[in-house]
PDB file of C-alpha atoms in Angstrom:
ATOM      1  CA  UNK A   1       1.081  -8.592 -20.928  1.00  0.00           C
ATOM      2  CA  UNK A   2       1.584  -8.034 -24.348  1.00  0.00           C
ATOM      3  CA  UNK A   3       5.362  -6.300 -25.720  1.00  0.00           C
ATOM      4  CA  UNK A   4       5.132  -3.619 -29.063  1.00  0.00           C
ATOM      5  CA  UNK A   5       5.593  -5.326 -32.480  1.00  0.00           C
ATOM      6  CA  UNK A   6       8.505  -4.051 -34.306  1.00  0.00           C
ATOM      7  CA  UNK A   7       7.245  -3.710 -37.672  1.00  0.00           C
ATOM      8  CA  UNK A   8       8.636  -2.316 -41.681  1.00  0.00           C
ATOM      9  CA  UNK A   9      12.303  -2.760 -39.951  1.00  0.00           C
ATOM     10  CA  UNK A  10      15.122  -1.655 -42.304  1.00  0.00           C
ATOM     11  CA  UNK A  11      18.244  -0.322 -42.297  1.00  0.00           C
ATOM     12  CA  UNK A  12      17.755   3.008 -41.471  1.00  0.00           C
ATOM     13  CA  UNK A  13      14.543   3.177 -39.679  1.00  0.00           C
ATOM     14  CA  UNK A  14      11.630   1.290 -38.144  1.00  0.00           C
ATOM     15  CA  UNK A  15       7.988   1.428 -36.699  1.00  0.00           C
ATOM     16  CA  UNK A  16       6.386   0.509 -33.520  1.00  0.00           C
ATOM     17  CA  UNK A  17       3.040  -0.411 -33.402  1.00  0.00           C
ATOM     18  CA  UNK A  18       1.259  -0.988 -29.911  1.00  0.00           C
ATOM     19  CA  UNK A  19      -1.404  -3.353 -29.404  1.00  0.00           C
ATOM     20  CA  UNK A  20      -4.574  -1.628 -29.074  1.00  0.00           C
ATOM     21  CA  UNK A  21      -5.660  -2.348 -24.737  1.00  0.00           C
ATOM     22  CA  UNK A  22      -6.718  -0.585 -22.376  1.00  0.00           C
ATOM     23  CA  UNK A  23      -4.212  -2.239 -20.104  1.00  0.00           C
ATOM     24  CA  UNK A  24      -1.101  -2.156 -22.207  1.00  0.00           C
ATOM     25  CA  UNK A  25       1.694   0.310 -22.461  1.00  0.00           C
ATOM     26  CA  UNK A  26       4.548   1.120 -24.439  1.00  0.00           C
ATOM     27  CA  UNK A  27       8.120   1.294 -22.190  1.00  0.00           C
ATOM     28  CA  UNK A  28      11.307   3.264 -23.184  1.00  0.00           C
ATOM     29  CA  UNK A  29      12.760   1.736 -26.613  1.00  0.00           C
ATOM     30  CA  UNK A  30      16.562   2.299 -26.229  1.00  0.00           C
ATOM     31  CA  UNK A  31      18.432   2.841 -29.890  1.00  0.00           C
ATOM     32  CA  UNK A  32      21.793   2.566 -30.696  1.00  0.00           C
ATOM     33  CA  UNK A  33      23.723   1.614 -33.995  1.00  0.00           C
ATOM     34  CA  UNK A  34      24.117  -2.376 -33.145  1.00  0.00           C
ATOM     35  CA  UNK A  35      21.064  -2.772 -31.032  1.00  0.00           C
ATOM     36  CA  UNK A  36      17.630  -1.974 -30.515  1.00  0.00           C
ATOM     37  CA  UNK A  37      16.075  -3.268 -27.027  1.00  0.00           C
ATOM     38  CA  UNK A  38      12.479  -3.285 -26.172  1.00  0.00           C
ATOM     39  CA  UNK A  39      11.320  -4.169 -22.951  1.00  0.00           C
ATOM     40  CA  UNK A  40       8.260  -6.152 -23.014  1.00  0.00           C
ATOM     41  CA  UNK A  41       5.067  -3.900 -20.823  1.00  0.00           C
ATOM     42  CA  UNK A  42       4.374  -5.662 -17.156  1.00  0.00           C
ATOM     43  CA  UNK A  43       1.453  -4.853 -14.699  1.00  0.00           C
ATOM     44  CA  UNK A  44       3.087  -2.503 -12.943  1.00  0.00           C
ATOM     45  CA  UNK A  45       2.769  -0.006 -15.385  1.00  0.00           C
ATOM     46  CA  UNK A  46      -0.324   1.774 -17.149  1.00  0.00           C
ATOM     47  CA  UNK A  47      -1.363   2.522 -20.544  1.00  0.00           C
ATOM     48  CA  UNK A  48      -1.375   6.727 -21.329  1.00  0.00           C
ATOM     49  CA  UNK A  49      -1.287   6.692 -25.155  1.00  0.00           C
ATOM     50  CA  UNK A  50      -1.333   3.887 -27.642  1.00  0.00           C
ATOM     51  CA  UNK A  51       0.313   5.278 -30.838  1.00  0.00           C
ATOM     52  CA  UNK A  52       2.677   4.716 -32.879  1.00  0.00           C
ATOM     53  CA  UNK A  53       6.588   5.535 -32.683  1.00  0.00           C
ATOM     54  CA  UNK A  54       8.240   5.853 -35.688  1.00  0.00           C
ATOM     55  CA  UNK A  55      11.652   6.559 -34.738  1.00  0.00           C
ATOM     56  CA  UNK A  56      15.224   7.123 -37.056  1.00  0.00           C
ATOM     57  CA  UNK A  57      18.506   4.520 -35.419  1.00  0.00           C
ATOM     58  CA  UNK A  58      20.912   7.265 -36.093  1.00  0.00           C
ATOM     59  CA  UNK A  59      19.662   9.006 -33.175  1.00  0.00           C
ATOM     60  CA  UNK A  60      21.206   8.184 -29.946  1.00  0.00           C
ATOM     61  CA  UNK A  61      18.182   7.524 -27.622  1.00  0.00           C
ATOM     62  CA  UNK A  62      14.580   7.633 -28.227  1.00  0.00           C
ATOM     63  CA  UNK A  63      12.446   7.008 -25.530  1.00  0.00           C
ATOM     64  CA  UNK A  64       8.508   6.710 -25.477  1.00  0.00           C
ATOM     65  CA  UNK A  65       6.913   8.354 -22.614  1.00  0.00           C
ATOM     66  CA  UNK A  66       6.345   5.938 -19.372  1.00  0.00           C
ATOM     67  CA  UNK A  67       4.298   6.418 -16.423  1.00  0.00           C
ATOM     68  CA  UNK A  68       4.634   4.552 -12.743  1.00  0.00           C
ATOM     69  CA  UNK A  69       1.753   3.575 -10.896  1.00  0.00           C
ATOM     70  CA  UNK A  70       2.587   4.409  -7.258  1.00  0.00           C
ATOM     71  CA  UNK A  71       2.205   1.465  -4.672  1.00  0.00           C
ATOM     72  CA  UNK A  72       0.031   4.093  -2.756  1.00  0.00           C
ATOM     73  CA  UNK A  73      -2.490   4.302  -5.654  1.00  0.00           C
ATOM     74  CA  UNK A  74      -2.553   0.622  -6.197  1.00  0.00           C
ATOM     75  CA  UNK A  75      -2.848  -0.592  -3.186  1.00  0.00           C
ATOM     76  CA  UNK A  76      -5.129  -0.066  -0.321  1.00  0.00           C
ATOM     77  CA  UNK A  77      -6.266  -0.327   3.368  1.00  0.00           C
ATOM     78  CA  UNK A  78      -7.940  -3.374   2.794  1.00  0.00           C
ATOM     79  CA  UNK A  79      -4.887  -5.049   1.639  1.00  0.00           C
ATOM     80  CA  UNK A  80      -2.564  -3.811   4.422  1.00  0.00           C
ATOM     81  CA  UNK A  81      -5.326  -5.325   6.645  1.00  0.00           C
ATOM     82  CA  UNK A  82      -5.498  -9.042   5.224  1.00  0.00           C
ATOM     83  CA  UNK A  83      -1.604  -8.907   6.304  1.00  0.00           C
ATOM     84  CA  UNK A  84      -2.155  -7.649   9.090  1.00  0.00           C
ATOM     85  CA  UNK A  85      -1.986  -9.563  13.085  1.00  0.00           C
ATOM     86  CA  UNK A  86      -5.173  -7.987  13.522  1.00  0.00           C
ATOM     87  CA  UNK A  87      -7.144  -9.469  11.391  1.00  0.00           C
ATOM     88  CA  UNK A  88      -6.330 -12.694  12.947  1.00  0.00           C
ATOM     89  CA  UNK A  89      -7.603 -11.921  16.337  1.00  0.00           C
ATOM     90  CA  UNK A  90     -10.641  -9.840  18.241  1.00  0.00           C
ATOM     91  CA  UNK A  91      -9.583  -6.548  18.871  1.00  0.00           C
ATOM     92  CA  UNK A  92     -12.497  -5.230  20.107  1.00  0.00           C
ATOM     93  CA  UNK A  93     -13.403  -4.892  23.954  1.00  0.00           C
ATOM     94  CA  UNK A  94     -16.184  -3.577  25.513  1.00  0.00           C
ATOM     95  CA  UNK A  95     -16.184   0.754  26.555  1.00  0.00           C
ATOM     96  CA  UNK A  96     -17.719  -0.941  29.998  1.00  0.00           C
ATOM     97  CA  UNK A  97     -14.633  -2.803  30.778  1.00  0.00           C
ATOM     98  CA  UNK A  98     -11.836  -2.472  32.865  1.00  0.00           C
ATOM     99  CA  UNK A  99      -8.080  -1.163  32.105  1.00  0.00           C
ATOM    100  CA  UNK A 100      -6.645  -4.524  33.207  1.00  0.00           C
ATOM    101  CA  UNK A 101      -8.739  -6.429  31.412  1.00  0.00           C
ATOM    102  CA  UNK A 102      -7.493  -4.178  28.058  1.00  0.00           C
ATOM    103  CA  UNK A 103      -3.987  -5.143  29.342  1.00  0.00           C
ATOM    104  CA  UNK A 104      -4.264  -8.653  30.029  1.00  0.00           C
ATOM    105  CA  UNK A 105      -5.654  -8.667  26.072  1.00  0.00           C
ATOM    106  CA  UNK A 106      -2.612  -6.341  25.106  1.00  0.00           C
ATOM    107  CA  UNK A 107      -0.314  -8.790  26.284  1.00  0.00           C
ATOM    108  CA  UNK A 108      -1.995 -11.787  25.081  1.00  0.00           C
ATOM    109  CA  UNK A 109      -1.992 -10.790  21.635  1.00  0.00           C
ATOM    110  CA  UNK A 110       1.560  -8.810  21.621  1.00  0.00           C
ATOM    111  CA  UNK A 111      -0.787  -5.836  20.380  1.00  0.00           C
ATOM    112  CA  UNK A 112      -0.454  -2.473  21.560  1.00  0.00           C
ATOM    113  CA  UNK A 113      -4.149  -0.915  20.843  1.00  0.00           C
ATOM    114  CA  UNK A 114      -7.789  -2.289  21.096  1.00  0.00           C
ATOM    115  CA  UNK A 115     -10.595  -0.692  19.732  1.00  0.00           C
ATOM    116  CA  UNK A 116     -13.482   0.228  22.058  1.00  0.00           C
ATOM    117  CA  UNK A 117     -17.270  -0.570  21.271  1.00  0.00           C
ATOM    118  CA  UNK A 118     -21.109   0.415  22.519  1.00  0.00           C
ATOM    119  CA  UNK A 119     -23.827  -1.527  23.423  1.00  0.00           C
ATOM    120  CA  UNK A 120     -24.742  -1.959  19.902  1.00  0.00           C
ATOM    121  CA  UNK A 121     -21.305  -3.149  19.196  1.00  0.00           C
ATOM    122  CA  UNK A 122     -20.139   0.276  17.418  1.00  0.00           C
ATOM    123  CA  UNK A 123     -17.079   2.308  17.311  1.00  0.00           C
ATOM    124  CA  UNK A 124     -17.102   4.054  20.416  1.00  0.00           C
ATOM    125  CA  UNK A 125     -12.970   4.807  20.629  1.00  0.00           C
ATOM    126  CA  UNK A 126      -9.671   2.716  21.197  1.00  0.00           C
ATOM    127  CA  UNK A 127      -7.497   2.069  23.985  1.00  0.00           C
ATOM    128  CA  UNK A 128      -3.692   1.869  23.507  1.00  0.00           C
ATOM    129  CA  UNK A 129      -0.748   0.896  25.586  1.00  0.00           C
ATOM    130  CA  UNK A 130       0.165   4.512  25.442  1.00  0.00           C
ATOM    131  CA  UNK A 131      -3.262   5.366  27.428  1.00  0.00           C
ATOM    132  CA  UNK A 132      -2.094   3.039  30.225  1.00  0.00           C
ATOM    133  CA  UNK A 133       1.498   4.677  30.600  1.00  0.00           C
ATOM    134  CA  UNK A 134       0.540   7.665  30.066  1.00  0.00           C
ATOM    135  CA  UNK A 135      -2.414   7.865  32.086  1.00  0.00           C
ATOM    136  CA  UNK A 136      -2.468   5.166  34.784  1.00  0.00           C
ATOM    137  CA  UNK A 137       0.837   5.070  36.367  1.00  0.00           C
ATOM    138  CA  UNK A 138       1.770   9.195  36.421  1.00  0.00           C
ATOM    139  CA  UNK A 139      -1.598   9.046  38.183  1.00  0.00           C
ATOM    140  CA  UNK A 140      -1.357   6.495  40.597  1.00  0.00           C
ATOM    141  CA  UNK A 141      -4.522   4.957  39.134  1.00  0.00           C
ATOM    142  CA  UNK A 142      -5.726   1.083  39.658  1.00  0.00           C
ATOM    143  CA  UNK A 143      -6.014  -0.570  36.373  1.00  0.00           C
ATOM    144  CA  UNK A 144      -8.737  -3.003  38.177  1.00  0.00           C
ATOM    145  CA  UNK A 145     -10.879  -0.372  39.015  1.00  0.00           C
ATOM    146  CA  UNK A 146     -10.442   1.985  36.396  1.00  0.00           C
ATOM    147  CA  UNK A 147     -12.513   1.802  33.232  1.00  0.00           C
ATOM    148  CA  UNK A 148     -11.452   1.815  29.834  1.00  0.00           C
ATOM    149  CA  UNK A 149     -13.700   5.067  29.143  1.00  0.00           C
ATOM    150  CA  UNK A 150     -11.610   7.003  31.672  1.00  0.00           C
ATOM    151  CA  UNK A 151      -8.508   6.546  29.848  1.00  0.00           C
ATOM    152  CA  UNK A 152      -9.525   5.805  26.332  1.00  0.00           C
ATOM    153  CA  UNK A 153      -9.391   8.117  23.020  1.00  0.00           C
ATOM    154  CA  UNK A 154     -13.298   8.566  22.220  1.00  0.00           C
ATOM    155  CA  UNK A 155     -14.537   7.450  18.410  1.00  0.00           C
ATOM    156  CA  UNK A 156     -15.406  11.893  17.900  1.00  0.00           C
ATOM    157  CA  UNK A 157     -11.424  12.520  18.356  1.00  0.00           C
ATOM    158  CA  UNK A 158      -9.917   9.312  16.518  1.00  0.00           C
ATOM    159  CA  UNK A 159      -8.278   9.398  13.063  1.00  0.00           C
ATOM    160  CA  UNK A 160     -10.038   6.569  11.056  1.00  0.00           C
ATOM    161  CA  UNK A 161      -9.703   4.895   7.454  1.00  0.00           C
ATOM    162  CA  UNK A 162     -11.995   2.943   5.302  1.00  0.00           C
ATOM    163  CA  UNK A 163     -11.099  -0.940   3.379  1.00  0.00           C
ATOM    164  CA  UNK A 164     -11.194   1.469  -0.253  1.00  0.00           C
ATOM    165  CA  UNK A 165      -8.743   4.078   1.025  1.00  0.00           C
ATOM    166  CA  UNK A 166      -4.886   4.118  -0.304  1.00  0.00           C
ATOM    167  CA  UNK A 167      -1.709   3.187   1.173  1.00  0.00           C
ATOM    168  CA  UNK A 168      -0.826   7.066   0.395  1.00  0.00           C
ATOM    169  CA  UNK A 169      -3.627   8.095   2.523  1.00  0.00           C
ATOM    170  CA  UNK A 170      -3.680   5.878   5.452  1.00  0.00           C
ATOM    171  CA  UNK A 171       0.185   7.207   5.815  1.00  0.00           C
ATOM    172  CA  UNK A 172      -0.506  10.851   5.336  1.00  0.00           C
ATOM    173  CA  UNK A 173      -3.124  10.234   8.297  1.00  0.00           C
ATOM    174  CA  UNK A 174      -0.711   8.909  10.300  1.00  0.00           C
ATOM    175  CA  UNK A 175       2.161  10.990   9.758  1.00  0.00           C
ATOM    176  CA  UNK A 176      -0.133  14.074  10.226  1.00  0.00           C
ATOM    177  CA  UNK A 177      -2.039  12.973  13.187  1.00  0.00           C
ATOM    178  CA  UNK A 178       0.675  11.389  14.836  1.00  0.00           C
ATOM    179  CA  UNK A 179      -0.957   8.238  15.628  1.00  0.00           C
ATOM    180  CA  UNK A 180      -0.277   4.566  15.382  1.00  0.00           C
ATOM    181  CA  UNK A 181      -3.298   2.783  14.300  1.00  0.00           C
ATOM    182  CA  UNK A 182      -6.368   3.280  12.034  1.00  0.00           C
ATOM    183  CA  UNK A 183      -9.724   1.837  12.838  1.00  0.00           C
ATOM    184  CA  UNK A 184     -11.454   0.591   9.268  1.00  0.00           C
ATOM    185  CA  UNK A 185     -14.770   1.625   9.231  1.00  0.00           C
ATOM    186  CA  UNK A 186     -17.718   0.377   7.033  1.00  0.00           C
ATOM    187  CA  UNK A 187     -19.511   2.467   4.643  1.00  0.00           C
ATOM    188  CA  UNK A 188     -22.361   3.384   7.434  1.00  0.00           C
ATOM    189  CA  UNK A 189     -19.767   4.862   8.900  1.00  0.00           C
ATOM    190  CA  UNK A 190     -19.942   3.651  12.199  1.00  0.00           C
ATOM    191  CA  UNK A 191     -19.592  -0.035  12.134  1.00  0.00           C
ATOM    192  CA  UNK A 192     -16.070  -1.226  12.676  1.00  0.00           C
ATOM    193  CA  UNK A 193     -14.755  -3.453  10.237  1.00  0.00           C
ATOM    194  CA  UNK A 194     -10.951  -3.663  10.499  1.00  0.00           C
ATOM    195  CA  UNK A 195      -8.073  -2.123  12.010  1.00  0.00           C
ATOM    196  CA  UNK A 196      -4.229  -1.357  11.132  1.00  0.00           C
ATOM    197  CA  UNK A 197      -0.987  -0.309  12.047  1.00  0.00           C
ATOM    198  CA  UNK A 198       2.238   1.786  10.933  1.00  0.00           C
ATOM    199  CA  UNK A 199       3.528  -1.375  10.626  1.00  0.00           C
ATOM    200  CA  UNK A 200       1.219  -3.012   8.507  1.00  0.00           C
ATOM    201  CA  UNK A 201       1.602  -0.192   5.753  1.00  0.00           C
ATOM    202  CA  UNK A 202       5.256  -0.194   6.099  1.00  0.00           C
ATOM    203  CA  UNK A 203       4.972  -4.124   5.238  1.00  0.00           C
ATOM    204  CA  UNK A 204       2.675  -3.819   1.911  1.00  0.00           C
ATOM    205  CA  UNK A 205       5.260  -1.008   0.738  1.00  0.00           C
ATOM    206  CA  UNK A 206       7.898  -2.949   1.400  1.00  0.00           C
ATOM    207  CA  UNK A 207       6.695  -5.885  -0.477  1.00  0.00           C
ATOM    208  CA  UNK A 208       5.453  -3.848  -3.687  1.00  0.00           C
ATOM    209  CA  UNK A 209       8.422  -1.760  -4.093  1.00  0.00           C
ATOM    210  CA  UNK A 210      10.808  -5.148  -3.796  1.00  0.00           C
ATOM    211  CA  UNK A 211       8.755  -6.786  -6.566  1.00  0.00           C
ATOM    212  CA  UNK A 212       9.171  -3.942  -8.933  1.00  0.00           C
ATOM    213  CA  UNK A 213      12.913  -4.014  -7.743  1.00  0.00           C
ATOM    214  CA  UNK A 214      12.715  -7.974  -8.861  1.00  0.00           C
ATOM    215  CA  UNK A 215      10.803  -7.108 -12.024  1.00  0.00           C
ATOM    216  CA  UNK A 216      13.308  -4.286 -13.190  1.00  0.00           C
ATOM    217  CA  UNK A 217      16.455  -6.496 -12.552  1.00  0.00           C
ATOM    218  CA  UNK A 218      14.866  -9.081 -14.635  1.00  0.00           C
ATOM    219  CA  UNK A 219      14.873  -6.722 -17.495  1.00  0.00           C
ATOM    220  CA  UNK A 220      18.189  -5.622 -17.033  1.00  0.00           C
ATOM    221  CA  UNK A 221      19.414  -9.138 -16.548  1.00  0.00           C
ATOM    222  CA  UNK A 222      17.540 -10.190 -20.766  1.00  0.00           C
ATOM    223  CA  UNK A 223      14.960 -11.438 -19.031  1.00  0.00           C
ATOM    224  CA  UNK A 224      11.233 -11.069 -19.809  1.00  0.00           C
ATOM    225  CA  UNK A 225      12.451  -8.512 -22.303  1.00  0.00           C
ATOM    226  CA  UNK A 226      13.317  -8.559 -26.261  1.00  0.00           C
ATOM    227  CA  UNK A 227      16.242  -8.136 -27.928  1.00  0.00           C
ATOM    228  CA  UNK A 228      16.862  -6.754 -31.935  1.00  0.00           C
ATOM    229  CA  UNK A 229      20.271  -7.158 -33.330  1.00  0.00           C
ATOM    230  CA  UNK A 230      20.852  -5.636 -36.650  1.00  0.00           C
TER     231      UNK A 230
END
């Protein structure tokens, strides 16, 4: 990451230049009469305009225009799932099998959903703790001899994701939908290639927002930054 050049720097006034990339941008350039302070650009942020800023010290503040890029833009599905328990495990059981059986894998993995597959080893639903309490117990219903498919939310009624969608979108799904998971799907649109949790997009916020936290007390700290003194 490359900071602006301070360039023709008198007295009275100065110019910024910008490098010319795609992937560099200019960050607020605070002015006063003993110092001028210009934060060097990081990755976190993204390049709108490259030109230059000629600005006059007398004024109080100056500040070039800056621009975020959201966690939920940046990062996607595919990323909340390589953090995720699931993608450590086989969370898929078959639609022909048994409610205990779905349990017995439930508490096994300390998971609370399993997604449900064909004969052909497609999406056919999932099965969540939820369906069991919900379902089984109010209803005086064997788990042994009850099948997952009697119980289970089928793949025509689920909310699902895919690997490329955002953080943003995966949590609007949820939030709207009221559901817990999100079955990844591959680009036939049938095969199941993932799955995640509230949880896991909770995490990947979490992390991203603390590094920019990090990276923004470094600059306010002198670090990483540069510093003009008349």
């Amino acid at each position: 990451n490359t900071a602006p050049i301070l360039i023709n720097h008198d007295k009275n006034k100065g110019v910024i230049v910008h490098p010319h990339s795609p992937t560099t941008q200019y960050l607020p350039i605070y002015i006063s009469s003993k110092k001028i302070i210009m934060l060097r650009a990081t990755s976190s942020l993204l390049l709108k305009r490259a030109t230059p800023l000629v600005f006059n010290k007398t004024a109080p503040i100056v500040a070039a225009r800056r621009t975020f890029a959201s966690i939920e833009e940046n990062k996607k599905a595919f990323d909340a799932w390589q953090k995720s328990c699931y993608a450590e495990i086989d969370y898929t059981i078959p639609e022909s099998a048994t409610v205990f059986e779905a349990v017995q894998r439930f508490a096994a993995y300390k998971i609370g959903c399993l997604v449900t597959t064909d004969a052909d080893g497609n999406l056919s639903g999932i099965v969540t703790e939820r369906d069991y309490v919900t379902k089984i117990a109010p209803n005086k219903l064997k788990s042994k001899e009850t099948l997952i498919t009697d119980i289970y939310t089928p793949a025509d009624k689920l909310v699902t994701a895919t690997p490329h969608d955002s953080i943003g979108e995966c949590m609007n799904k949820i939030l709207s939908k009221d559901v817990r998971h999100l079955p990844l799907l591959g680009d036939d649109g049938k095969s199941i290639v993932g799955m995640i949790s509230v949880k896991d997009l909770v995490k990947v916020e979490l992390e991203e927002k603390q590094k920019m936290i990090d990276t923004l007390k470094n600059f306010a700290l002198g670090k990483g930054g540069h510093f003009i003194e008349d």
